[in-house]
mmCIF file of C-alpha atoms in Angstrom:
data_model
loop_
_atom_site.group_PDB
_atom_site.id
_atom_site.type_symbol
_atom_site.label_atom_id
_atom_site.label_comp_id
_atom_site.label_asym_id
_atom_site.label_seq_id
_atom_site.Cartn_x
_atom_site.Cartn_y
_atom_site.Cartn_z
ATOM 1 C CA MET A 1 56.332 -157.296 -134.665
ATOM 2 C CA PHE A 2 54.727 -157.572 -130.806
ATOM 3 C CA HIS A 3 52.976 -155.224 -128.822
ATOM 4 C CA ARG A 4 54.599 -156.304 -126.247
ATOM 5 C CA GLU A 5 57.904 -158.492 -124.787
ATOM 6 C CA PRO A 6 56.639 -161.789 -125.828
ATOM 7 C CA SER A 7 58.335 -164.504 -122.780
ATOM 8 C CA ALA A 8 60.609 -167.128 -123.227
ATOM 9 C CA SER A 9 58.254 -169.934 -123.571
ATOM 10 C CA ARG A 10 55.785 -167.992 -126.493
ATOM 11 C CA LYS A 11 57.295 -168.760 -130.315
ATOM 12 C CA GLU A 12 55.679 -166.157 -132.061
ATOM 13 C CA GLN A 13 53.707 -168.819 -135.112
ATOM 14 C CA THR A 14 54.364 -166.955 -138.949
ATOM 15 C CA VAL A 15 53.005 -168.522 -142.518
ATOM 16 C CA THR A 16 53.342 -165.414 -144.357
ATOM 17 C CA GLU A 17 53.851 -166.478 -147.418
ATOM 18 C CA THR A 18 52.630 -169.759 -149.938
ATOM 19 C CA HIS A 19 54.892 -170.163 -152.657
ATOM 20 C CA GLY A 20 56.067 -166.919 -152.691
ATOM 21 C CA GLU A 21 52.556 -165.191 -152.583
ATOM 22 C CA PRO A 22 51.534 -163.020 -149.467
ATOM 23 C CA ARG A 23 48.901 -164.525 -147.288
ATOM 24 C CA VAL A 24 47.596 -161.145 -146.773
ATOM 25 C CA LEU A 25 47.362 -158.566 -148.738
ATOM 26 C CA ALA A 26 44.939 -154.812 -148.929
ATOM 27 C CA THR A 27 43.974 -152.703 -151.825
ATOM 28 C CA ASP A 28 44.380 -149.060 -151.796
ATOM 29 C CA ALA A 29 41.052 -148.407 -150.619
ATOM 30 C CA ALA A 30 42.361 -150.387 -147.255
ATOM 31 C CA ILE A 31 45.207 -148.490 -147.399
ATOM 32 C CA ASP A 32 44.259 -145.220 -146.980
ATOM 33 C CA LEU A 33 41.908 -146.412 -143.676
ATOM 34 C CA ILE A 34 45.385 -147.876 -142.125
ATOM 35 C CA ARG A 35 46.619 -144.468 -142.810
ATOM 36 C CA GLU A 36 43.583 -142.550 -141.306
ATOM 37 C CA ILE A 37 43.353 -144.484 -138.582
ATOM 38 C CA ARG A 38 47.802 -143.849 -137.859
ATOM 39 C CA ARG A 39 47.131 -140.546 -137.072
ATOM 40 C CA ASP A 40 44.696 -141.364 -134.861
ATOM 41 C CA HIS A 41 46.294 -143.848 -133.751
ATOM 42 C CA PRO A 42 49.917 -144.311 -134.847
ATOM 43 C CA ASP A 43 50.598 -148.285 -133.859
ATOM 44 C CA ILE A 44 47.630 -150.642 -134.448
ATOM 45 C CA LEU A 45 47.177 -154.394 -135.685
ATOM 46 C CA PHE A 46 44.764 -156.786 -137.610
ATOM 47 C CA HIS A 47 43.371 -159.648 -135.954
ATOM 48 C CA GLN A 48 40.862 -161.500 -137.999
ATOM 49 C CA SER A 49 37.699 -162.416 -136.161
ATOM 50 C CA GLY A 50 36.127 -165.553 -135.584
ATOM 51 C CA GLY A 51 33.086 -164.258 -136.640
ATOM 52 C CA CYS A 52 31.210 -163.852 -133.145
ATOM 53 C CA CYS A 53 30.378 -160.731 -132.249
ATOM 54 C CA ASP A 54 31.231 -158.685 -135.395
ATOM 55 C CA GLY A 55 30.739 -161.317 -138.212
ATOM 56 C CA SER A 56 34.399 -162.159 -139.542
ATOM 57 C CA SER A 57 34.749 -158.659 -140.069
ATOM 58 C CA PRO A 58 39.121 -157.878 -139.615
ATOM 59 C CA MET A 59 39.263 -156.076 -136.401
ATOM 60 C CA CYS A 60 41.580 -153.359 -136.135
ATOM 61 C CA TYR A 61 43.239 -152.556 -132.124
ATOM 62 C CA PRO A 62 45.830 -150.107 -130.389
ATOM 63 C CA ALA A 63 47.827 -153.373 -130.851
ATOM 64 C CA ASP A 64 48.891 -151.606 -126.380
ATOM 65 C CA ASP A 65 45.147 -152.931 -126.339
ATOM 66 C CA TYR A 66 45.632 -155.805 -127.518
ATOM 67 C CA ILE A 67 47.331 -159.573 -126.429
ATOM 68 C CA VAL A 68 48.013 -161.982 -128.654
ATOM 69 C CA GLY A 69 46.852 -164.983 -127.893
ATOM 70 C CA ASP A 70 49.526 -168.194 -127.608
ATOM 71 C CA ASN A 71 47.819 -170.034 -130.341
ATOM 72 C CA ASP A 72 47.442 -166.425 -132.799
ATOM 73 C CA VAL A 73 49.376 -166.638 -135.948
ATOM 74 C CA LYS A 74 50.604 -163.637 -137.595
ATOM 75 C CA LEU A 75 49.801 -163.653 -141.368
ATOM 76 C CA GLY A 76 52.132 -160.874 -142.722
ATOM 77 C CA GLU A 77 52.291 -157.480 -142.757
ATOM 78 C CA ILE A 78 50.109 -154.688 -145.223
ATOM 79 C CA ASP A 79 51.292 -151.498 -144.404
ATOM 80 C CA GLY A 80 53.964 -151.865 -141.427
ATOM 81 C CA VAL A 81 50.731 -153.304 -139.604
ATOM 82 C CA PRO A 82 50.918 -157.289 -138.379
ATOM 83 C CA VAL A 83 48.084 -159.052 -139.724
ATOM 84 C CA TYR A 84 46.781 -162.321 -136.388
ATOM 85 C CA ILE A 85 44.310 -164.768 -137.297
ATOM 86 C CA SER A 86 43.329 -168.026 -134.038
ATOM 87 C CA ALA A 87 45.398 -170.816 -135.714
ATOM 88 C CA SER A 88 41.574 -172.681 -135.480
ATOM 89 C CA GLN A 89 40.655 -170.059 -137.881
ATOM 90 C CA TYR A 90 43.593 -170.633 -139.592
ATOM 91 C CA GLU A 91 43.366 -174.220 -140.245
ATOM 92 C CA VAL A 92 40.565 -173.403 -142.165
ATOM 93 C CA TRP A 93 41.440 -170.037 -144.427
ATOM 94 C CA LYS A 94 44.600 -171.346 -144.976
ATOM 95 C CA HIS A 95 43.857 -172.060 -148.830
ATOM 96 C CA THR A 96 42.769 -169.438 -149.375
ATOM 97 C CA GLN A 97 45.123 -165.241 -149.235
ATOM 98 C CA LEU A 98 43.023 -162.634 -147.620
ATOM 99 C CA ILE A 99 42.120 -159.435 -149.082
ATOM 100 C CA ILE A 100 41.197 -156.769 -145.816
ATOM 101 C CA ASP A 101 39.454 -154.219 -147.873
ATOM 102 C CA VAL A 102 36.987 -151.250 -147.423
ATOM 103 C CA VAL A 103 32.854 -150.978 -147.805
ATOM 104 C CA PRO A 104 30.477 -147.926 -146.469
ATOM 105 C CA GLY A 105 29.662 -149.147 -143.462
ATOM 106 C CA ARG A 106 29.827 -148.694 -139.442
ATOM 107 C CA GLY A 107 32.985 -150.830 -138.578
ATOM 108 C CA GLY A 108 33.543 -153.897 -135.196
ATOM 109 C CA MET A 109 32.117 -152.986 -131.500
ATOM 110 C CA PHE A 110 35.554 -152.271 -130.666
ATOM 111 C CA SER A 111 37.556 -151.869 -134.429
ATOM 112 C CA LEU A 112 38.861 -148.673 -134.586
ATOM 113 C CA ASP A 113 37.329 -148.003 -138.568
ATOM 114 C CA ASN A 114 33.690 -148.319 -136.365
ATOM 115 C CA GLY A 115 32.253 -144.520 -136.302
ATOM 116 C CA ARG A 116 34.039 -143.313 -139.945
ATOM 117 C CA GLU A 117 31.071 -144.821 -141.576
ATOM 118 C CA LYS A 118 33.643 -146.948 -143.969
ATOM 119 C CA ARG A 119 34.932 -150.229 -142.180
ATOM 120 C CA PHE A 120 37.345 -153.376 -143.249
ATOM 121 C CA LEU A 121 35.869 -156.040 -145.071
ATOM 122 C CA THR A 122 38.416 -160.236 -145.307
ATOM 123 C CA ARG A 123 37.559 -160.685 -149.192
ATOM 124 C CA SER A 124 39.470 -163.963 -150.334
ATOM 125 C CA ARG A 125 40.884 -166.388 -153.328
ATOM 126 C CA LEU A 126 42.640 -169.381 -152.936
ATOM 127 C CA PHE A 127 45.485 -169.630 -154.159
ATOM 128 C CA GLY A 128 46.184 -171.905 -156.794
ATOM 129 C CA GLY A 129 48.380 -173.961 -159.135
ATOM 130 C CA GLY A 130 48.687 -176.422 -156.282
ATOM 131 C CA GLU A 131 49.190 -174.474 -152.862
ATOM 132 C CA ALA A 132 46.405 -175.855 -152.345
ATOM 133 C CA CYS A 133 45.186 -179.247 -151.371
ATOM 134 C CA ALA A 134 42.981 -181.158 -154.290
ATOM 135 C CA VAL A 135 39.663 -181.481 -153.320
ATOM 136 C CA PRO A 136 38.701 -184.707 -153.610
ATOM 137 C CA PRO A 137 35.389 -185.647 -155.253
ATOM 138 C CA ARG A 138 31.721 -185.404 -154.851
ATOM 139 C CA ALA A 139 30.337 -188.711 -155.183
ATOM 140 C CA LEU A 140 26.653 -188.187 -156.414
ATOM 141 C CA PRO A 141 23.536 -190.300 -154.871
ATOM 142 C CA ARG A 142 22.495 -193.357 -155.937
ATOM 143 C CA ARG A 143 19.717 -193.223 -158.597
ATOM 144 C CA GLU A 144 16.408 -195.739 -158.464
ATOM 145 C CA THR A 145 15.847 -197.288 -161.407
#
């Protein structure tokens, strides 16, 4: 769950499903890359980047090198690897299911996929069937006649 024992005052925020659907999934290619990385780094975690230096890529770190923040939310696990996102970013993405995939390219600067000529990429889909909030209709501007 955590790479460190949480303090007595800290409770992990976990939101792993919406109406029975997992919040985070991985493609077969992502599972293959996770397993490749785990041969070098057995204990890893993902943190969904917020878009600063490494865009919005899912960042993969050795679990003992990354401190999960008090405001991070655990979305679930993929192939036994925990996936976290900041609470503020979760609020923006809470209506989506995140799908961790792999594409050609270089990973984020500190992410463990860097240097492997393939990188993790987050795809998403909106939850359907009432899980997501309804989007209010957009008012059209009046036309002058």
